[in-house]
Every structure is written in C-alpha cells, then in structure tokens.
Tab-separated table of C-alpha atoms and ligand atoms in Angstrom:
chain	number	residue	atom	x	y	z
M	1	MET	CA	-37.217	-39.661	14.610
M	2	ASN	CA	-35.829	-41.953	11.909
M	3	SER	CA	-32.720	-44.032	12.551
M	4	ILE	CA	-30.447	-42.003	10.258
M	5	ARG	CA	-31.257	-38.746	12.093
M	6	ARG	CA	-31.011	-40.514	15.497
M	7	ASN	CA	-27.559	-41.899	14.643
M	8	LEU	CA	-26.463	-38.571	13.258
M	9	LEU	CA	-27.515	-36.701	16.402
M	10	LYS	CA	-26.029	-39.385	18.648
M	11	GLY	CA	-22.780	-38.997	16.739
M	12	ALA	CA	-22.952	-35.231	17.099
M	13	ALA	CA	-23.553	-35.489	20.853
M	14	ALA	CA	-20.622	-37.890	21.176
M	15	THR	CA	-18.383	-35.524	19.222
M	16	THR	CA	-19.404	-32.538	21.369
M	17	LEU	CA	-18.699	-34.535	24.542
M	18	ALA	CA	-15.324	-35.643	23.195
M	19	ALA	CA	-14.490	-32.050	22.307
M	20	ALA	CA	-15.535	-30.876	25.777
M	21	VAL	CA	-13.382	-33.552	27.461
M	22	SER	CA	-10.311	-32.812	25.364
M	23	ILE	CA	-10.752	-29.049	25.182
M	24	LYS	CA	-8.376	-28.250	28.027
M	25	ALA	CA	-5.576	-30.355	26.647
M	26	GLN	CA	-5.874	-29.205	23.053
M	27	PRO	CA	-8.507	-26.743	21.757
M	28	LEU	CA	-10.066	-28.073	18.578
M	29	ILE	CA	-11.868	-24.915	17.495
M	30	MET	CA	-10.020	-21.633	17.063
M	31	SER	CA	-11.713	-18.647	18.661
M	32	PRO	CA	-10.517	-15.100	19.302
M	33	SER	CA	-9.560	-16.214	22.825
M	34	SER	CA	-7.348	-19.063	21.540
M	35	GLU	CA	-3.636	-18.696	21.061
M	36	LEU	CA	-2.980	-18.323	17.320
M	37	LEU	CA	0.424	-19.946	17.485
M	38	PRO	CA	2.000	-21.873	20.372
M	39	LYS	CA	5.070	-20.247	21.900
M	40	SER	CA	8.252	-21.583	20.343
M	41	GLY	CA	10.646	-20.716	23.164
M	42	LYS	CA	12.339	-18.189	20.895
M	43	ARG	CA	11.815	-14.446	21.102
M	44	ARG	CA	9.191	-13.493	18.526
M	45	VAL	CA	9.105	-10.745	15.880
M	46	LEU	CA	5.509	-10.257	14.730
M	47	ILE	CA	5.011	-8.474	11.432
M	48	LEU	CA	1.549	-7.142	10.562
M	49	GLY	CA	1.006	-6.747	6.812
M	50	GLY	CA	2.585	-8.870	4.086
M	51	GLY	CA	3.169	-6.081	1.595
M	52	TRP	CA	6.338	-4.400	0.407
M	53	GLY	CA	7.571	-3.366	3.846
M	54	GLY	CA	6.395	-6.366	5.864
M	55	LEU	CA	7.797	-9.119	3.646
M	56	THR	CA	11.122	-7.288	3.339
M	57	ALA	CA	11.376	-7.004	7.124
M	58	ALA	CA	10.489	-10.709	7.527
M	59	ARG	CA	13.212	-11.948	5.194
M	60	HIS	CA	15.905	-9.666	6.587
M	61	VAL	CA	15.123	-10.289	10.271
M	62	ARG	CA	15.500	-14.010	9.547
M	63	GLU	CA	18.893	-13.329	7.958
M	64	GLN	CA	20.164	-10.759	10.446
M	65	ALA	CA	18.873	-12.494	13.595
M	66	PRO	CA	18.375	-16.215	12.889
M	67	ASP	CA	17.732	-16.905	16.595
M	68	LEU	CA	14.458	-14.968	16.502
M	69	GLU	CA	11.116	-16.433	15.443
M	70	VAL	CA	9.414	-14.384	12.704
M	71	VAL	CA	5.661	-14.457	12.056
M	72	VAL	CA	3.856	-12.492	9.326
M	73	ILE	CA	0.084	-11.928	9.550
M	74	GLU	CA	-1.658	-10.813	6.374
M	75	ARG	CA	-5.342	-10.658	5.417
M	76	ASN	CA	-4.925	-11.482	1.714
M	77	PRO	CA	-4.330	-15.050	0.467
M	78	VAL	CA	-1.754	-13.975	-2.128
M	79	PHE	CA	0.656	-11.092	-2.553
M	80	TRP	CA	-0.563	-8.502	-5.064
M	81	SER	CA	1.800	-5.730	-6.129
M	82	CYS	CA	0.514	-2.170	-6.549
M	83	PRO	CA	3.795	-1.159	-8.234
M	84	LEU	CA	3.452	-2.050	-11.946
M	85	SER	CA	-0.334	-2.419	-11.527
M	86	ASN	CA	-1.038	0.620	-13.748
M	87	LYS	CA	0.736	-1.266	-16.520
M	88	TRP	CA	-1.410	-4.335	-15.772
M	89	LEU	CA	-4.565	-2.214	-16.142
M	90	ILE	CA	-3.816	-1.782	-19.856
M	91	ASP	CA	-2.187	-5.238	-20.337
M	92	VAL	CA	1.469	-4.209	-20.560
M	93	VAL	CA	2.170	-6.914	-17.944
M	94	ASP	CA	-0.011	-9.898	-17.036
M	95	THR	CA	-1.439	-10.990	-13.693
M	96	ASN	CA	1.430	-13.419	-13.016
M	97	PHE	CA	3.711	-10.431	-12.979
M	98	LEU	CA	1.917	-8.926	-9.972
M	99	VAL	CA	0.748	-11.962	-7.996
M	100	HIS	CA	3.037	-14.088	-5.836
M	101	SER	CA	2.575	-16.869	-3.299
M	102	TYR	CA	3.131	-15.938	0.333
M	103	LEU	CA	4.296	-19.440	1.153
M	104	ILE	CA	7.283	-19.458	-1.208
M	105	PRO	CA	9.231	-16.679	0.595
M	106	ALA	CA	8.021	-17.956	4.004
M	107	ARG	CA	9.490	-21.394	3.277
M	108	LYS	CA	12.632	-20.041	1.639
M	109	HIS	CA	13.498	-17.682	4.499
M	110	GLY	CA	12.105	-19.731	7.382
M	111	TYR	CA	9.306	-17.603	8.788
M	112	THR	CA	5.664	-18.397	9.545
M	113	PHE	CA	2.954	-16.910	7.347
M	114	ILE	CA	-0.564	-16.725	8.779
M	115	GLN	CA	-3.489	-15.525	6.696
M	116	ALA	CA	-5.744	-13.624	9.102
M	117	GLU	CA	-7.350	-10.223	9.569
M	118	VAL	CA	-5.762	-8.405	12.491
M	119	SER	CA	-8.598	-6.945	14.556
M	120	ASP	CA	-6.808	-5.282	17.465
M	121	ILE	CA	-3.451	-4.511	19.016
M	122	ASP	CA	-2.945	-4.419	22.784
M	123	ARG	CA	0.427	-2.773	23.235
M	124	GLY	CA	0.123	-2.964	27.026
M	125	LYS	CA	-0.013	-6.774	26.903
M	126	ARG	CA	2.229	-6.960	23.778
M	127	ARG	CA	-0.572	-8.938	22.136
M	128	VAL	CA	-2.295	-8.885	18.738
M	129	HIS	CA	-5.855	-10.131	18.155
M	130	THR	CA	-7.227	-11.782	15.035
M	131	ALA	CA	-10.516	-13.542	14.280
M	132	GLN	CA	-8.687	-16.877	14.692
M	133	GLY	CA	-6.985	-16.122	17.990
M	134	HIS	CA	-4.390	-13.919	19.640
M	135	ILE	CA	-0.618	-13.894	19.457
M	136	ASP	CA	2.014	-12.316	21.696
M	137	TYR	CA	5.160	-10.590	20.526
M	138	ASP	CA	8.541	-9.387	21.699
M	139	TRP	CA	8.971	-7.086	18.699
M	140	LEU	CA	6.123	-5.706	16.595
M	141	VAL	CA	6.482	-4.315	13.061
M	142	ILE	CA	3.372	-2.732	11.504
M	143	SER	CA	3.568	-2.357	7.727
M	144	ALA	CA	-0.128	-2.213	6.918
M	145	GLY	CA	-0.113	0.454	4.197
M	146	ILE	CA	-2.929	2.981	3.927
M	147	ARG	CA	-6.660	3.400	4.459
M	148	TYR	CA	-9.037	5.449	2.316
M	149	GLY	CA	-10.335	8.516	4.199
M	150	PHE	CA	-13.922	8.338	2.925
M	151	GLU	CA	-15.106	10.037	6.143
M	152	THR	CA	-13.425	13.298	5.124
M	153	TRP	CA	-15.869	13.481	2.195
M	154	PHE	CA	-18.966	11.753	3.516
M	155	GLY	CA	-18.796	11.752	7.358
M	156	ASN	CA	-20.785	8.715	8.546
M	157	ASP	CA	-22.907	8.449	5.385
M	158	ARG	CA	-22.413	4.702	4.828
M	159	LYS	CA	-24.592	4.701	1.728
M	160	ALA	CA	-22.389	7.262	-0.037
M	161	ILE	CA	-19.198	5.507	1.146
M	162	ASP	CA	-20.283	2.048	-0.017
M	163	TYR	CA	-21.673	3.402	-3.295
M	164	THR	CA	-18.416	5.234	-4.047
M	165	ARG	CA	-16.272	2.266	-3.012
M	166	THR	CA	-18.221	-0.019	-5.345
M	167	ASN	CA	-18.749	2.253	-8.329
M	168	TYR	CA	-15.715	4.538	-8.296
M	169	ALA	CA	-13.013	2.321	-6.739
M	170	THR	CA	-9.414	3.382	-7.278
M	171	ALA	CA	-7.306	0.230	-6.705
M	172	TYR	CA	-4.779	1.956	-4.450
M	173	ILE	CA	-4.839	-0.912	-1.902
M	174	PRO	CA	-4.130	-4.562	-2.860
M	175	SER	CA	-7.697	-5.905	-3.080
M	176	ALA	CA	-10.571	-6.948	-5.345
M	177	GLU	CA	-10.746	-3.331	-6.553
M	178	HIS	CA	-8.062	-3.984	-9.157
M	179	ALA	CA	-10.256	-6.312	-11.236
M	180	LEU	CA	-13.129	-3.808	-11.079
M	181	VAL	CA	-10.982	-0.845	-12.124
M	182	LYS	CA	-9.472	-2.800	-15.005
M	183	GLN	CA	-12.906	-3.845	-16.226
M	184	LYS	CA	-14.338	-0.325	-16.114
M	185	ILE	CA	-11.315	1.216	-17.865
M	186	HIS	CA	-11.656	-1.291	-20.712
M	187	ASN	CA	-15.463	-1.009	-20.893
M	188	PHE	CA	-15.555	2.803	-21.030
M	189	LYS	CA	-17.462	3.787	-24.158
M	190	GLY	CA	-16.499	7.472	-24.204
M	191	GLY	CA	-17.375	10.741	-22.471
M	192	THR	CA	-15.834	12.397	-19.412
M	193	PHE	CA	-13.690	10.278	-17.089
M	194	VAL	CA	-12.811	12.186	-13.921
M	195	MET	CA	-9.901	11.305	-11.678
M	196	THR	CA	-9.705	13.042	-8.288
M	197	LEU	CA	-6.220	13.112	-6.767
M	198	PRO	CA	-5.791	12.971	-2.986
M	199	PRO	CA	-4.113	15.918	-1.274
M	200	PRO	CA	-0.495	15.204	-0.306
M	201	PRO	CA	0.783	13.114	1.346
M	202	HIS	CA	-0.670	10.098	-0.435
M	203	ARG	CA	0.358	6.690	-1.776
M	204	CYS	CA	2.739	6.872	-4.757
M	205	PRO	CA	2.369	10.541	-5.803
M	206	PRO	CA	3.423	10.115	-9.479
M	207	SER	CA	1.197	7.091	-10.146
M	208	PRO	CA	-2.200	8.782	-10.828
M	209	TYR	CA	-0.615	10.776	-13.684
M	210	GLU	CA	0.901	7.557	-15.046
M	211	ARG	CA	-2.514	5.924	-14.926
M	212	ALA	CA	-4.026	8.871	-16.806
M	213	CYS	CA	-1.328	8.567	-19.517
M	214	LEU	CA	-1.879	4.832	-19.970
M	215	MET	CA	-5.668	5.198	-20.058
M	216	ALA	CA	-5.299	8.014	-22.609
M	217	TRP	CA	-3.005	5.813	-24.702
M	218	LEU	CA	-5.620	3.030	-24.594
M	219	TYR	CA	-8.513	5.319	-25.602
M	220	GLN	CA	-6.550	6.994	-28.385
M	221	THR	CA	-5.476	3.587	-29.723
M	222	LYS	CA	-9.011	2.163	-29.535
M	223	LYS	CA	-10.466	5.427	-30.925
M	224	VAL	CA	-12.701	5.901	-27.875
M	225	ASN	CA	-13.774	9.528	-27.609
M	226	ALA	CA	-12.713	9.960	-23.973
M	227	LYS	CA	-11.802	13.079	-21.994
M	228	ILE	CA	-9.764	12.356	-18.873
M	229	ILE	CA	-9.970	15.200	-16.356
M	230	ILE	CA	-7.429	15.103	-13.523
M	231	LEU	CA	-8.670	17.110	-10.544
M	232	ASP	CA	-5.465	17.908	-8.687
M	233	PRO	CA	-5.526	19.775	-5.356
M	234	LYS	CA	-1.878	20.794	-5.892
M	235	PRO	CA	-0.978	24.002	-7.762
M	236	ARG	CA	1.001	21.985	-10.314
M	237	ILE	CA	1.810	18.425	-11.377
M	238	ALA	CA	4.386	16.889	-9.020
M	239	PRO	CA	6.727	15.035	-8.990
M	240	ILE	CA	8.353	14.804	-12.464
M	241	THR	CA	6.583	18.045	-13.364
M	242	ALA	CA	8.206	18.713	-16.753
M	243	GLY	CA	8.135	15.058	-17.879
M	244	TYR	CA	4.405	14.705	-17.220
M	245	THR	CA	3.547	18.173	-18.557
M	246	GLN	CA	5.299	17.317	-21.843
M	247	ALA	CA	3.678	13.869	-22.028
M	248	PHE	CA	0.184	15.361	-21.538
M	249	LYS	CA	0.859	18.103	-24.124
M	250	GLU	CA	2.735	16.104	-26.744
M	251	LEU	CA	1.087	12.673	-26.527
M	252	TYR	CA	-2.447	13.247	-25.226
M	253	PRO	CA	-3.375	16.905	-25.964
M	254	ASN	CA	-7.016	16.113	-26.773
M	255	THR	CA	-7.531	13.435	-24.123
M	256	ILE	CA	-6.013	14.635	-20.834
M	257	THR	CA	-6.907	17.875	-19.053
M	258	HIS	CA	-5.016	18.609	-15.854
M	259	VAL	CA	-6.883	20.971	-13.499
M	260	PRO	CA	-4.638	22.425	-10.731
M	261	ASN	CA	-5.862	23.820	-7.376
M	262	ALA	CA	-8.934	21.582	-7.597
M	263	THR	CA	-9.375	21.055	-3.848
M	264	ILE	CA	-12.504	18.975	-3.284
M	265	LYS	CA	-15.492	20.822	-1.814
M	266	GLU	CA	-18.172	18.158	-2.336
M	267	VAL	CA	-18.536	14.786	-4.021
M	268	ASP	CA	-21.960	13.580	-5.150
M	269	PRO	CA	-21.411	10.032	-6.440
M	270	PHE	CA	-25.137	9.452	-7.086
M	271	ASN	CA	-25.524	12.430	-9.448
M	272	LYS	CA	-21.934	12.086	-10.747
M	273	VAL	CA	-20.711	15.561	-9.795
M	274	VAL	CA	-17.482	16.689	-8.120
M	275	LYS	CA	-17.412	20.269	-6.791
M	276	THR	CA	-13.936	21.743	-6.396
M	277	ALA	CA	-12.229	25.076	-5.725
M	278	ALA	CA	-11.472	25.135	-9.482
M	279	GLY	CA	-15.078	24.567	-10.576
M	280	ASP	CA	-17.724	21.837	-10.742
M	281	PHE	CA	-17.244	18.756	-12.914
M	282	LYS	CA	-19.851	16.271	-14.127
M	283	PHE	CA	-18.612	12.839	-15.138
M	284	ASP	CA	-19.679	9.710	-16.996
M	285	ASP	CA	-17.246	7.576	-15.044
M	286	ALA	CA	-14.602	8.262	-12.415
M	287	LEU	CA	-11.829	7.060	-10.144
M	288	LEU	CA	-12.607	8.919	-6.934
M	289	MET	CA	-9.493	9.006	-4.775
M	290	THR	CA	-10.266	10.166	-1.242
M	291	PRO	CA	-7.517	11.529	1.010
M	292	HIS	CA	-5.218	8.712	2.163
M	293	GLN	CA	-4.339	8.002	5.786
M	294	ALA	CA	-2.239	5.488	7.728
M	295	ALA	CA	-3.789	2.004	7.810
M	296	ASP	CA	-6.466	1.206	10.427
M	297	LEU	CA	-3.951	-0.878	12.411
M	298	VAL	CA	-1.871	2.204	13.209
M	299	TRP	CA	-4.975	3.862	14.659
M	300	LYS	CA	-5.762	0.675	16.624
M	301	ALA	CA	-2.236	0.620	18.026
M	302	ASP	CA	-2.717	4.235	19.154
M	303	LEU	CA	0.294	5.315	17.139
M	304	ILE	CA	-1.186	8.176	15.122
M	305	GLY	CA	0.847	11.381	15.521
M	306	LYS	CA	-0.614	14.646	16.784
M	307	THR	CA	-0.451	18.164	15.339
M	308	PRO	CA	0.835	20.937	17.661
M	309	ASP	CA	-2.810	21.688	18.552
M	310	GLY	CA	-3.469	18.040	19.480
M	311	LYS	CA	-5.357	16.840	16.372
M	312	PRO	CA	-4.521	13.485	14.720
M	313	THR	CA	-2.144	13.904	11.767
M	314	GLY	CA	-3.605	10.759	10.139
M	315	TRP	CA	-0.126	9.182	9.983
M	316	ALA	CA	2.105	7.253	12.375
M	317	GLY	CA	4.057	9.398	14.818
M	318	VAL	CA	7.268	7.359	14.958
M	319	HIS	CA	10.987	8.141	15.173
M	320	PRO	CA	12.163	9.588	11.809
M	321	LEU	CA	15.244	7.369	11.573
M	322	PHE	CA	14.439	4.272	13.644
M	323	TYR	CA	10.632	4.160	13.001
M	324	ASN	CA	9.912	3.046	16.569
M	325	ALA	CA	6.957	4.143	18.676
M	326	PRO	CA	7.433	6.877	21.278
M	327	ASN	CA	8.482	5.166	24.525
M	328	ASP	CA	8.589	1.732	22.892
M	329	PRO	CA	11.852	0.814	21.160
M	330	GLN	CA	10.510	-2.614	20.105
M	331	VAL	CA	7.388	-1.476	18.265
M	332	PHE	CA	7.945	-0.150	14.734
M	333	VAL	CA	5.800	1.286	11.951
M	334	ILE	CA	7.218	1.248	8.414
M	335	GLY	CA	6.031	1.842	4.846
M	336	ASP	CA	3.288	4.171	3.704
M	337	SER	CA	1.818	4.610	7.201
M	338	VAL	CA	4.844	6.556	8.451
M	339	GLY	CA	4.204	10.246	9.196
M	340	ALA	CA	6.431	13.283	8.575
M	341	VAL	CA	10.122	12.532	9.099
M	342	SER	CA	11.590	16.014	8.668
M	343	PRO	CA	10.393	19.616	8.912
M	344	HIS	CA	12.462	20.272	5.765
M	345	PHE	CA	10.352	18.125	3.416
M	346	GLY	CA	7.675	16.352	5.482
M	347	HIS	CA	6.991	12.728	4.504
M	348	TYR	CA	9.098	10.240	2.619
M	349	PRO	CA	7.439	9.493	-0.741
M	350	LYS	CA	4.934	6.713	-0.075
M	351	ALA	CA	6.641	4.176	-2.309
M	352	GLY	CA	7.348	0.455	-2.333
M	353	HIS	CA	11.047	1.290	-2.670
M	354	VAL	CA	10.932	3.273	0.598
M	355	ALA	CA	8.920	0.508	2.340
M	356	ASN	CA	11.555	-2.009	1.199
M	357	ARG	CA	14.405	0.158	2.501
M	358	GLN	CA	12.626	0.672	5.817
M	359	GLY	CA	11.937	-3.080	6.063
M	360	ARG	CA	15.651	-3.757	5.669
M	361	SER	CA	16.482	-1.033	8.194
M	362	VAL	CA	14.159	-2.297	10.950
M	363	ALA	CA	15.541	-5.804	10.417
M	364	GLN	CA	18.984	-4.461	11.274
M	365	TYR	CA	17.648	-2.456	14.210
M	366	ILE	CA	15.858	-5.519	15.627
M	367	ALA	CA	18.965	-7.684	15.136
M	368	ALA	CA	21.074	-5.077	16.963
M	369	GLN	CA	18.553	-4.867	19.814
M	370	ALA	CA	18.453	-8.672	20.088
M	371	LYS	CA	22.248	-8.693	20.485
M	372	GLY	CA	22.206	-5.775	22.920
M	373	GLN	CA	24.060	-3.519	20.462
M	374	GLU	CA	23.640	0.199	19.930
M	375	LEU	CA	21.448	1.201	16.936
M	376	LYS	CA	23.087	3.150	14.144
M	377	PRO	CA	20.696	5.086	11.867
M	378	ILE	CA	20.437	3.797	8.307
M	379	ILE	CA	19.843	6.367	5.551
M	380	ILE	CA	17.448	5.250	2.829
M	381	ASP	CA	16.736	6.319	-0.762
M	382	ASN	CA	13.885	6.162	-3.275
M	383	LEU	CA	13.585	5.482	-6.994
M	384	CYS	CA	10.465	5.352	-9.128
M	385	TYR	CA	9.754	4.839	-12.841
M	386	MET	CA	6.529	5.802	-14.576
M	387	LEU	CA	5.433	4.613	-18.035
M	388	VAL	CA	3.887	7.479	-20.011
M	389	ASN	CA	3.617	5.902	-23.460
M	390	ASN	CA	2.912	2.305	-24.472
M	391	ASN	CA	3.919	2.464	-28.139
M	392	PRO	CA	6.791	3.049	-28.131
M	393	ARG	CA	7.262	2.132	-24.457
M	394	GLU	CA	8.694	5.255	-22.828
M	395	ALA	CA	9.107	6.064	-19.153
M	396	ILE	CA	10.198	8.957	-16.953
M	397	SER	CA	11.577	8.666	-13.433
M	398	VAL	CA	12.314	10.328	-10.122
M	399	GLN	CA	15.001	9.663	-7.543
M	400	PHE	CA	15.212	10.897	-3.951
M	401	ASP	CA	18.372	10.887	-1.849
M	402	TYR	CA	18.620	11.643	1.845
M	403	LYS	CA	21.229	12.742	4.340
M	404	ILE	CA	21.357	14.147	7.834
M	405	GLY	CA	21.977	17.906	7.757
M	406	ALA	CA	24.071	20.070	10.079
M	407	ASP	CA	20.929	20.664	12.169
M	408	GLY	CA	20.637	16.883	12.753
M	409	LEU	CA	17.483	16.686	10.625
M	410	LEU	CA	16.898	14.751	7.420
M	411	LEU	CA	17.450	16.578	4.130
M	412	GLN	CA	16.023	15.464	0.769
M	413	THR	CA	17.365	15.862	-2.784
M	414	GLN	CA	14.943	15.173	-5.647
M	415	ILE	CA	16.143	14.423	-9.177
M	416	ASP	CA	13.450	14.275	-11.870
M	417	ASP	CA	14.383	12.523	-15.119
M	418	ASN	CA	11.918	14.193	-17.485
M	419	GLU	CA	13.173	12.857	-20.815
M	420	ARG	CA	10.852	9.984	-21.704
M	421	ARG	CA	12.644	7.023	-23.230
M	422	GLU	CA	12.590	3.254	-23.568
M	423	GLU	CA	15.744	2.763	-21.494
M	424	LEU	CA	13.843	3.928	-18.380
M	425	TRP	CA	11.079	1.373	-19.005
M	426	LYS	CA	13.747	-1.361	-19.163
M	427	GLU	CA	15.261	-0.022	-15.933
M	428	ASP	CA	11.792	-0.205	-14.340
M	429	LEU	CA	11.594	-3.924	-15.177
M	430	ARG	CA	15.071	-4.486	-13.750
M	431	TRP	CA	14.118	-2.530	-10.623
M	432	VAL	CA	11.014	-4.615	-9.940
M	433	ASP	CA	12.950	-7.831	-10.578
M	434	ILE	CA	15.543	-6.829	-7.960
M	435	MET	CA	12.788	-5.841	-5.525
M	436	TYR	CA	10.770	-9.045	-5.954
M	437	LYS	CA	13.938	-11.134	-5.481
M	438	ASP	CA	14.614	-9.275	-2.262
M	439	PHE	CA	11.361	-10.201	-0.570
M	440	VAL	CA	8.766	-12.240	-2.461
M	441	VAL	CA	10.224	-14.747	-4.919
Q	1	FAD	C1	-1.015	2.340	-8.838
Q	1	FAD	C2	0.189	2.288	-7.949
Q	1	FAD	C3	1.462	2.274	-8.501
Q	1	FAD	C4	2.586	2.256	-7.683
Q	1	FAD	N1	3.815	2.240	-8.266
Q	1	FAD	C5	4.915	2.227	-7.482
Q	1	FAD	C6	6.212	2.166	-8.088
Q	1	FAD	O1	6.363	2.131	-9.304
Q	1	FAD	N2	7.289	2.168	-7.263
Q	1	FAD	C7	7.164	2.192	-5.910
Q	1	FAD	O2	8.182	2.186	-5.221
Q	1	FAD	N3	5.945	2.238	-5.311
Q	1	FAD	C8	4.827	2.256	-6.064
Q	1	FAD	N4	3.585	2.264	-5.464
Q	1	FAD	C9	3.469	2.414	-3.989
Q	1	FAD	C10	3.562	1.084	-3.236
Q	1	FAD	O3	2.533	0.228	-3.613
Q	1	FAD	C11	3.449	1.335	-1.736
Q	1	FAD	O4	4.260	2.409	-1.372
Q	1	FAD	C12	3.880	0.098	-0.939
Q	1	FAD	O5	3.017	-0.967	-1.247
Q	1	FAD	C13	3.889	0.399	0.554
Q	1	FAD	O6	4.220	-0.756	1.273
Q	1	FAD	P1	3.519	-1.057	2.676
Q	1	FAD	O7	4.174	-2.276	3.204
Q	1	FAD	O8	3.472	0.169	3.501
Q	1	FAD	O9	1.993	-1.343	2.272
Q	1	FAD	P2	1.388	-2.531	1.365
Q	1	FAD	O10	2.371	-2.984	0.361
Q	1	FAD	O11	0.059	-2.052	0.893
Q	1	FAD	O12	1.168	-3.707	2.391
Q	1	FAD	C14	0.239	-3.602	3.440
Q	1	FAD	C15	-0.331	-4.984	3.707
Q	1	FAD	O13	-0.983	-4.977	4.976
Q	1	FAD	C16	-2.142	-5.783	4.869
Q	1	FAD	N5	-3.071	-5.401	5.931
Q	1	FAD	C17	-3.573	-4.160	6.186
Q	1	FAD	N6	-4.397	-4.209	7.247
Q	1	FAD	C18	-4.424	-5.493	7.682
Q	1	FAD	C19	-5.118	-6.162	8.735
Q	1	FAD	N7	-5.953	-5.512	9.565
Q	1	FAD	N8	-4.910	-7.477	8.895
Q	1	FAD	C20	-4.076	-8.159	8.061
Q	1	FAD	N9	-3.415	-7.583	7.025
Q	1	FAD	C21	-3.585	-6.256	6.842
Q	1	FAD	C22	-2.668	-5.465	3.470
Q	1	FAD	O14	-3.539	-6.458	2.984
Q	1	FAD	C23	-1.378	-5.357	2.669
Q	1	FAD	O15	-1.020	-6.585	2.043
Q	1	FAD	C24	2.436	2.243	-6.268
Q	1	FAD	C25	1.156	2.235	-5.707
Q	1	FAD	C26	0.045	2.255	-6.536
Q	1	FAD	C27	-1.335	2.227	-5.917
C-alpha cells in the first residue's frame, strides 16, 4: 500500500473512531432515528407542506401565538405557485412571478423552514418522520395538497403509470412537471391535443378550461393547426359555465371542442387512445389528468374519511369548520386535501384562496387552544380569476360565499362573472399580490 493511501485510510479510521467517541454527545450524521430539530422548550406547531395553506398557517401562528415554536417541513427547495401557472405556460408572466424563496418568509416571521420529504406520521407518539430524522409536535397542521390517482386508471401497472407521468404530465402539483408541460405546449406542431379532466372534486376546477383557452390562443396566434379536445366527465362546463362557453364559441370555435359526459373507461398511453363514455379519442399529444385525491401524507396519518359503507373517500375526514381530526383537536388538515364539508354542496373549491383562508383560521384556532380559550368558527370565502384571452387580456371570475344555515350546516352561494374583460385580469394581479404578501414575500 503506498503512503498516500495508508495516510488516507489512517485518517479515515481516526475520523470514524472520533465520530464513534463523540456520537453520544452530539450525532454528526443525520439518520431517520436522529432528532431533526432539538427541542426548544417551547410548545411546537409542526406544519407539513410549504404551499398556500402551510405557509399561511406558519405566518399567522407566529403572529397570533408568538410563544409557540413554528416549524415548516417541505420537500421542494423553493416555493412554486400553481395559481397563475397557466399564464406562465404561455409567457404572460415569467418564472420570477411564480417562484419564491422559503427562507425569506421564514426569517421575516420567525419560523423554522426545513427542506425534507416527510415519510411517515405517528399520531400515537405525536411524531413525524423524514429521511433526515424525526420531529415531535404539540400541534400538527397538514397542508400537503393532492396526489394523482394513477391507480384508478392503471391499478399496479407501474410501466403505464411512469410512462403517463413522464409523457403526459399535467403540472397540477408544484414539481418538475411544469417545465415539461410548458416545453410540450410550445413544441406542439399540430394535430389533436387531448385534455382529460378529473371527475369532481379536483384541484382548481376552472383551471383546465383556462389552460385550454390559453393554449388555443397560442396555437391560433402561431398558426399551428391544433385541435384541443377537452374530455370532461361532467355534463357541462363548470364553474363559470356561460363565460367559458362563450369564450370557446366566440374566440376558439375551430380550436377547442368540449366533450361532456366523457367519463374515462380506459386510457392507453402507449397507443395514444382514451376510451370514454362519450366515445374513443386518439391523440397526438395530451395532458392526462387522473382523478385527484388527498396528498399521501393524509393517508399516512390515517385521516382519510370513510363513505357510509366504509370505503375511503380519498379526502381528509376532518371537522367542517375547525379542520381538526376526529378525536384529536390539535391535529389539523387544511387546503386541497380537505374532504366534504357540507351535505348541501360537498367540498370547498380546491383553491389557493381557500387554503389561505383555512391557514389563517387554524392559526387562530391554535392560538385560542394555546391560551385555553374556546374556539369560535371562522367562515371563509373563495375568489378565482381565469384568463380566457391573451390579446386583449380578458378574464372571467367566480366567487363563493359561505354561511351557516338554520340546520347548522354550511351553505354556499356561487356568483359567476361571465363577462370577460380586462378589469378582471387586473384584479387577478392585485389578488395574487395580496396573497403573496400574506404568506410568501
Ligand atoms: C393550473 C392551476 C391553476 C390554479 N389557479 C388558481 C387560482 O387562480 N386561484 C386559486 O385560488 N387557486 C388556484 N389553483 C389551486 C391552488 O394551487 C391550490 O388550491 C393550492 O395550492 C392548495 O394549497 P395546499 O396548501 O393545499 O397545497 P399546495 O399549495 O400544493 O402545497 C402542498 C405542499 O406540500 C408539499 N408536500 C406534499 N407532500 C410532502 C411530503 N411528503 N413531504 C414534504 N412536503 C410535501 C408539496 O411539495 C407542496 O409544496 C390552481 C391550481 C392549478 C394546478
């Protein structure tokens, strides 16, 4: 053995010995059995998911209950907004508009941000596991968004799932999919572009129609001979039915075809065929949206609701006003994962606005619990703008208001603003500015 290798190995042995000697006092290598963060002596609010709901909750818990420690765990290195991302796909806004640092709000509001993948939740021990170690909580807020239900189409066929994920990604979860979807939309040379819509409830119901409008605008402007076919399991476009129907008819009559009642029967990604209750469709390219479900973390926390006959609903079964787990007032699920909140209308729209309102609400609930006060239900709202034309820039919108009815259950009022106009696009920009300032900038 030459002297360089001998010295190197000697050094390595010495390091290993030193590590072994000091390991009890201070672990040098993080492992799943290590503690992710030392206890601070303060009661801890642990927030899983640094999206619209999670970051809102983090900021407002810090403000409402400054005596509590707040920790956010998020898998992504930077915040990426899905709202406004359809506009980014056709370059109405740039990447800086969607991407934000996690550390800026963490520093500003005084919480800890940890980039890690959460692998498990042990509610019995009030402990969360990540690849870097575990962390205990006093309060837990899960705002982890959605998962794609590929299994409902393909069962355990990993080949079909991975092929579809790679070739027909939809960019409905903040991830690398966005760059892929943008590239394929811009590279499309013409032919049939199929878009399957998930059955309700799903993330941001009006947004697939907006995406179709903006893609159609792009293809018409670039003179690409494209046919966009929207395969919609619903009997009609919803929400903003009249606004979208007019936009399809008046702006994109030769580009967009909306097919109602197109419940998926079979998807063959390899041969590029979608079989539906409204007929079979061959495609040149596609955005294949599977059914959506609550994020994996809600399943891991054993918080998925049950139908009357005991089957999983696919969504979190939490209190409709306080969002806490059954029999656990200090564990909350907010955002898109939340299941039906009222027999009158089912789910809240799965929107960033709703996730933000729920984040603010749980912050107040946690602050009240920390002070030993009684919780008072907070009623939320929702507002959403959709761009249907890029030149001139014209948007439509939908608003939802809520109240508690005489039967004690939540009631919903929906107001569609179907008249497309520039003023609504400007309001959209103001809306996102207010939202970002509330939780991420
Ligand atoms: C194209 C499109 C357009 C939209 N437009 C609008 C709009 O105009 N207005 C509007 O109000 N809403 C809009 N939405 C909906 C909005 O994006 C969602 O409703 C909102 O993001 C829900 O917030 P959330 O906190 O539940 O989930 P998210 O914002 O998705 O946050 C969940 C976070 O949890 C993280 N996470 C998940 N699992 C783990 C894990 N195991 N470990 C660590 N981290 C994890 C994820 O990385 C993610 O950052 C749109 C959505 C799309 C796709």
